[in-house]
PDB file of C-alpha atoms in Angstrom:
ATOM      1  CA  PHE A 279      -0.020  -0.033   0.037  1.00 77.00           C
ATOM      2  CA  ILE A 280       1.403   3.423  -1.009  1.00 80.00           C
ATOM      3  CA  GLY A 281      -0.482   5.932   1.056  1.00 77.00           C
ATOM      4  CA  GLU A 282      -2.247   9.210   0.030  1.00 77.00           C
ATOM      5  CA  GLN A 283       0.141  11.830  -1.192  1.00 78.00           C
ATOM      6  CA  ALA A 284       3.144   9.813  -0.044  1.00 78.00           C
ATOM      7  CA  PHE A 285       5.460  11.467  -2.600  1.00 75.00           C
ATOM      8  CA  TYR A 286       3.291  14.531  -3.338  1.00 73.00           C
ATOM      9  CA  TYR A 287       5.326  17.372  -4.815  1.00 70.00           C
ATOM     10  CA  PHE A 288       8.629  15.610  -4.239  1.00 67.00           C
ATOM     11  CA  PRO A 289      11.305  18.218  -4.902  1.00 64.00           C
ATOM     12  CA  GLY A 290      14.387  16.022  -5.627  1.00 64.00           C
ATOM     13  CA  ILE A 291      15.174  12.982  -7.721  1.00 66.00           C
ATOM     14  CA  LEU A 292      12.927  10.085  -6.856  1.00 64.00           C
ATOM     15  CA  LYS A 293      13.914   6.732  -8.193  1.00 63.00           C
ATOM     16  CA  PHE A 294      11.181   4.242  -7.245  1.00 58.00           C
ATOM     17  CA  GLU A 295      12.021   0.991  -8.964  1.00 56.00           C
ATOM     18  CA  PRO A 296      10.327  -1.955  -7.085  1.00 54.00           C
ATOM     19  CA  GLY A 297      10.492  -4.213 -10.141  1.00 52.00           C
ATOM     20  CA  ASP A 298       9.967  -7.849  -9.243  1.00 53.00           C
ATOM     21  CA  SER A 299      10.279  -7.219  -5.521  1.00 54.00           C
ATOM     22  CA  CYS A 300       6.925  -5.468  -5.333  1.00 59.00           C
ATOM     23  CA  THR A 301       4.719  -8.535  -5.581  1.00 66.00           C
ATOM     24  CA  GLU A 302       2.354  -7.728  -2.762  1.00 78.00           C
ATOM     25  CA  LEU A 303       1.539  -4.162  -3.627  1.00 80.00           C
ATOM     26  CA  THR A 304      -2.334  -3.871  -3.922  1.00 86.00           C
ATOM     27  CA  THR A 305      -3.073  -0.126  -3.849  1.00 89.00           C
ATOM     28  CA  ILE A 306      -1.469   3.118  -4.866  1.00 87.00           C
ATOM     29  CA  SER A 307      -3.554   5.730  -3.154  1.00 89.00           C
ATOM     30  CA  LEU A 308      -4.857   9.192  -3.988  1.00 87.00           C
ATOM     31  CA  GLY A 309      -2.239  11.619  -5.163  1.00 87.00           C
ATOM     32  CA  ALA A 310       0.740   9.433  -4.173  1.00 87.00           C
ATOM     33  CA  PHE A 311       2.981  10.764  -6.877  1.00 84.00           C
ATOM     34  CA  LYS A 312       1.017  13.901  -7.826  1.00 85.00           C
ATOM     35  CA  ALA A 313       3.032  16.877  -8.937  1.00 80.00           C
ATOM     36  CA  ALA A 314       6.335  15.091  -8.532  1.00 80.00           C
ATOM     37  CA  SER A 315       9.086  17.468  -9.775  1.00 81.00           C
ATOM     38  CA  ALA A 316      10.670  17.527 -13.205  1.00 82.00           C
ATOM     39  CA  ASP A 317      13.760  15.750 -11.755  1.00 80.00           C
ATOM     40  CA  SER A 318      11.812  12.803 -10.558  1.00 81.00           C
ATOM     41  CA  ILE A 319      12.045   9.409 -12.114  1.00 81.00           C
ATOM     42  CA  VAL A 320       9.298   6.918 -11.046  1.00 82.00           C
ATOM     43  CA  SER A 321       9.415   3.375 -12.480  1.00 80.00           C
ATOM     44  CA  PHE A 322       7.242   0.407 -11.712  1.00 79.00           C
ATOM     45  CA  GLY A 323       7.726  -3.083 -13.096  1.00 74.00           C
ATOM     46  CA  LYS A 324       5.766  -6.237 -12.327  1.00 75.00           C
ATOM     47  CA  LEU A 325       2.773  -5.725  -9.973  1.00 77.00           C
ATOM     48  CA  PRO A 326       0.842  -8.995  -9.890  1.00 78.00           C
ATOM     49  CA  SER A 327      -1.268  -8.019  -6.854  1.00 81.00           C
ATOM     50  CA  LEU A 328      -2.073  -4.459  -7.891  1.00 84.00           C
ATOM     51  CA  LYS A 329      -5.848  -3.934  -7.791  1.00 88.00           C
ATOM     52  CA  ILE A 330      -6.294  -0.179  -7.472  1.00 89.00           C
ATOM     53  CA  ILE A 331      -4.603   2.855  -9.031  1.00 89.00           C
ATOM     54  CA  GLY A 332      -6.209   5.663  -7.022  1.00 90.00           C
ATOM     55  CA  LYS A 333      -7.520   9.034  -8.026  1.00 91.00           C
ATOM     56  CA  GLU A 334      -4.963  11.619  -9.260  1.00 90.00           C
ATOM     57  CA  VAL A 335      -1.999   9.254  -8.421  1.00 89.00           C
ATOM     58  CA  PHE A 336       0.343  10.597 -11.005  1.00 87.00           C
ATOM     59  CA  GLN A 337      -1.587  13.780 -11.984  1.00 88.00           C
ATOM     60  CA  ASN A 338       0.507  16.759 -12.920  1.00 87.00           C
ATOM     61  CA  MET A 339       3.722  14.769 -12.523  1.00 85.00           C
ATOM     62  CA  GLU A 340       6.584  16.585 -14.351  1.00 84.00           C
ATOM     63  CA  GLY A 341       9.080  13.855 -14.150  1.00 83.00           C
ATOM     64  CA  LYS A 342       9.443  10.709 -16.115  1.00 85.00           C
ATOM     65  CA  LEU A 343       7.080   7.804 -15.351  1.00 86.00           C
ATOM     66  CA  THR A 344       7.601   4.324 -16.604  1.00 83.00           C
ATOM     67  CA  PHE A 345       4.638   2.159 -15.576  1.00 82.00           C
ATOM     68  CA  ASN A 346       4.945  -1.367 -17.037  1.00 77.00           C
ATOM     69  CA  PRO A 347       3.116  -4.028 -15.040  1.00 70.00           C
ATOM     70  CA  GLY A 348       2.856  -6.023 -18.299  1.00 59.00           C
ATOM     71  CA  ASP A 349       1.284  -9.408 -18.081  1.00 59.00           C
ATOM     72  CA  SER A 350       1.487  -9.381 -14.325  1.00 54.00           C
ATOM     73  CA  SER A 351      -1.334  -6.711 -14.077  1.00 59.00           C
ATOM     74  CA  THR A 352      -4.068  -9.356 -14.261  1.00 67.00           C
ATOM     75  CA  SER A 353      -5.483  -8.333 -10.796  1.00 80.00           C
ATOM     76  CA  LEU A 354      -6.048  -4.643 -11.805  1.00 82.00           C
ATOM     77  CA  THR A 355      -9.721  -3.837 -11.321  1.00 84.00           C
ATOM     78  CA  ASP A 356      -9.718  -0.023 -10.936  1.00 86.00           C
ATOM     79  CA  ILE A 357      -7.984   2.921 -12.596  1.00 85.00           C
ATOM     80  CA  ARG A 358      -9.525   5.966 -10.942  1.00 88.00           C
ATOM     81  CA  ALA A 359     -10.233   9.454 -12.200  1.00 87.00           C
ATOM     82  CA  LYS A 360      -7.258  11.498 -13.468  1.00 89.00           C
ATOM     83  CA  ALA A 361      -4.892   8.686 -12.351  1.00 89.00           C
ATOM     84  CA  PHE A 362      -2.379   9.527 -15.189  1.00 87.00           C
ATOM     85  CA  SER A 363      -3.759  12.844 -16.361  1.00 87.00           C
ATOM     86  CA  GLU A 364      -1.756  15.910 -17.331  1.00 87.00           C
ATOM     87  CA  ILE A 365       1.599  14.042 -17.371  1.00 86.00           C
ATOM     88  CA  LYS A 366       3.612  16.319 -19.741  1.00 81.00           C
ATOM     89  CA  ASN A 367       6.863  14.428 -19.915  1.00 85.00           C
ATOM     90  CA  VAL A 368       6.978  12.926 -23.407  1.00 85.00           C
ATOM     91  CA  GLU A 369       9.509  10.232 -22.287  1.00 87.00           C
ATOM     92  CA  SER A 370       6.816   8.765 -19.971  1.00 87.00           C
ATOM     93  CA  VAL A 371       5.580   5.250 -21.018  1.00 85.00           C
ATOM     94  CA  ILE A 372       2.573   3.426 -19.666  1.00 83.00           C
ATOM     95  CA  THR A 373       2.218  -0.152 -20.898  1.00 80.00           C
ATOM     96  CA  PHE A 374      -0.585  -2.419 -19.876  1.00 75.00           C
ATOM     97  CA  GLY A 375      -0.808  -6.122 -20.754  1.00 70.00           C
ATOM     98  CA  LYS A 376      -4.130  -7.844 -20.664  1.00 68.00           C
ATOM     99  CA  LEU A 377      -6.467  -6.497 -18.154  1.00 70.00           C
ATOM    100  CA  PRO A 378      -9.107  -9.199 -17.649  1.00 71.00           C
ATOM    101  CA  ALA A 379     -10.220  -7.933 -14.211  1.00 74.00           C
ATOM    102  CA  LEU A 380     -10.480  -4.262 -15.098  1.00 73.00           C
ATOM    103  CA  GLN A 381     -14.011  -3.006 -14.083  1.00 76.00           C
ATOM    104  CA  SER A 382     -13.617   0.665 -13.882  1.00 77.00           C
ATOM    105  CA  LEU A 383     -11.647   3.264 -15.838  1.00 73.00           C
ATOM    106  CA  GLY A 384     -12.226   6.668 -14.206  1.00 79.00           C
ATOM    107  CA  THR A 385     -13.126   9.909 -15.808  1.00 80.00           C
ATOM    108  CA  SER A 386     -10.207  11.569 -17.542  1.00 81.00           C
ATOM    109  CA  ALA A 387      -7.896   8.813 -16.382  1.00 81.00           C
ATOM    110  CA  PHE A 388      -5.408   9.600 -19.207  1.00 80.00           C
ATOM    111  CA  GLU A 389      -6.419  13.189 -20.051  1.00 81.00           C
ATOM    112  CA  ALA A 390      -3.660  15.370 -21.452  1.00 80.00           C
ATOM    113  CA  PHE A 391      -1.127  12.519 -21.169  1.00 79.00           C
ATOM    114  CA  PHE A 392       1.682  13.363 -23.622  1.00 77.00           C
ATOM    115  CA  GLY A 393       3.776  10.161 -23.351  1.00 77.00           C
ATOM    116  CA  VAL A 394       3.267   6.809 -24.805  1.00 77.00           C
ATOM    117  CA  LEU A 395       0.177   4.594 -23.792  1.00 74.00           C
ATOM    118  CA  LYS A 396       0.025   1.024 -24.886  1.00 70.00           C
ATOM    119  CA  PHE A 397      -2.613  -1.756 -24.550  1.00 62.00           C
ATOM    120  CA  GLU A 398      -2.238  -5.369 -25.479  1.00 59.00           C
ATOM    121  CA  VAL A 399      -4.170  -7.065 -28.329  1.00 55.00           C
ATOM    122  CA  GLY A 400      -6.811  -9.818 -27.624  1.00 55.00           C
ATOM    123  CA  ASP A 401      -6.299 -13.569 -27.707  1.00 59.00           C
ATOM    124  CA  ALA A 402      -8.612 -14.414 -30.591  1.00 55.00           C
ATOM    125  CA  SER A 403      -6.872 -12.495 -33.414  1.00 55.00           C
ATOM    126  CA  ALA A 404      -4.039 -10.027 -33.741  1.00 49.00           C
ATOM    127  CA  CYS A 405      -6.390  -7.884 -35.875  1.00 58.00           C
ATOM    128  CA  VAL A 406      -9.173  -7.529 -33.320  1.00 63.00           C
ATOM    129  CA  PHE A 407      -9.002  -5.172 -30.344  1.00 65.00           C
ATOM    130  CA  SER A 408     -11.337  -4.302 -27.455  1.00 66.00           C
ATOM    131  CA  ARG A 409     -11.345  -2.440 -24.217  1.00 65.00           C
ATOM    132  CA  LYS A 410     -13.414  -3.695 -21.333  1.00 65.00           C
ATOM    133  CA  ALA A 411     -13.780  -0.198 -19.717  1.00 68.00           C
ATOM    134  CA  ARG A 412     -15.173   1.715 -22.703  1.00 68.00           C
ATOM    135  CA  ASN A 413     -16.070  -1.296 -24.742  1.00 73.00           C
ATOM    136  CA  PRO A 414     -15.353  -0.209 -28.355  1.00 76.00           C
ATOM    137  CA  ARG A 415     -14.432  -3.176 -30.611  1.00 75.00           C
ATOM    138  CA  CYS A 416     -12.042  -2.629 -33.434  1.00 73.00           C
ATOM    139  CA  SER A 417     -11.047  -4.826 -36.401  1.00 71.00           C
ATOM    140  CA  VAL A 418      -8.051  -3.766 -38.476  1.00 65.00           C
ATOM    141  CA  HIS A 419      -7.185  -5.111 -41.933  1.00 62.00           C
ATOM    142  CA  GLY A 420      -4.481  -3.407 -43.839  1.00 54.00           C
ATOM    143  CA  ASP A 421      -5.229   0.351 -43.745  1.00 58.00           C
ATOM    144  CA  ASP A 422      -8.966  -0.232 -42.955  1.00 67.00           C
ATOM    145  CA  THR A 423     -10.382  -0.021 -39.537  1.00 71.00           C
ATOM    146  CA  THR A 424     -13.870  -0.898 -38.397  1.00 78.00           C
ATOM    147  CA  THR A 425     -15.044   0.115 -34.949  1.00 81.00           C
ATOM    148  CA  VAL A 426     -18.361  -0.753 -33.348  1.00 83.00           C
ATOM    149  CA  GLY A 427     -19.724   0.144 -29.928  1.00 83.00           C
ATOM    150  CA  SER A 428     -22.149   2.449 -28.084  1.00 86.00           C
ATOM    151  CA  LYS A 429     -22.212   6.206 -29.133  1.00 88.00           C
ATOM    152  CA  VAL A 430     -20.351   7.080 -25.934  1.00 86.00           C
ATOM    153  CA  SER A 431     -17.561   4.582 -26.508  1.00 82.00           C
ATOM    154  CA  LEU A 432     -17.320   5.587 -30.233  1.00 84.00           C
ATOM    155  CA  ASP A 433     -17.132   9.325 -29.310  1.00 86.00           C
ATOM    156  CA  TRP A 434     -14.436   8.542 -26.890  1.00 80.00           C
ATOM    157  CA  PHE A 435     -12.513   6.382 -29.433  1.00 76.00           C
ATOM    158  CA  ARG A 436     -12.716   9.186 -31.976  1.00 78.00           C
ATOM    159  CA  ALA A 437     -11.409  11.765 -29.475  1.00 79.00           C
ATOM    160  CA  GLU A 438      -8.435   9.364 -28.614  1.00 73.00           C
ATOM    161  CA  LEU A 439      -7.432   9.253 -32.294  1.00 67.00           C
TER     162      LEU A 439
END
């Protein structure tokens, strides 16, 4: 458990690299790394027990964030509002593997995120993609893309393009 505002507005260099040793971390709470300085470096590797990324955890972070739970993020159920919003460091990379337990993607979770955001493809076909939280379904063939979903999910998808 990383508590509320644990590293809020940290003024120095912060290298947080739990990697494989952080297997029991279940929650990163409200504003834990919010507004970390431009000198900060925050890096997460495998997090097999992580269930909740709290509200505004990395919001307004100026430093470099590498968040890569990869295939070990199978327990993640909640990414709360503005969790990764307004991160302006273009070197930041957020990579998610498959998220079979994800039930909630909060409002503006990735709003104004200027780094690289990656999600993994489905099991059935390398040409078919879906997201449980917003539920658009995409099929890609060559340079053609077909997307189906509710009006809300399609509006969101178009905005993300």
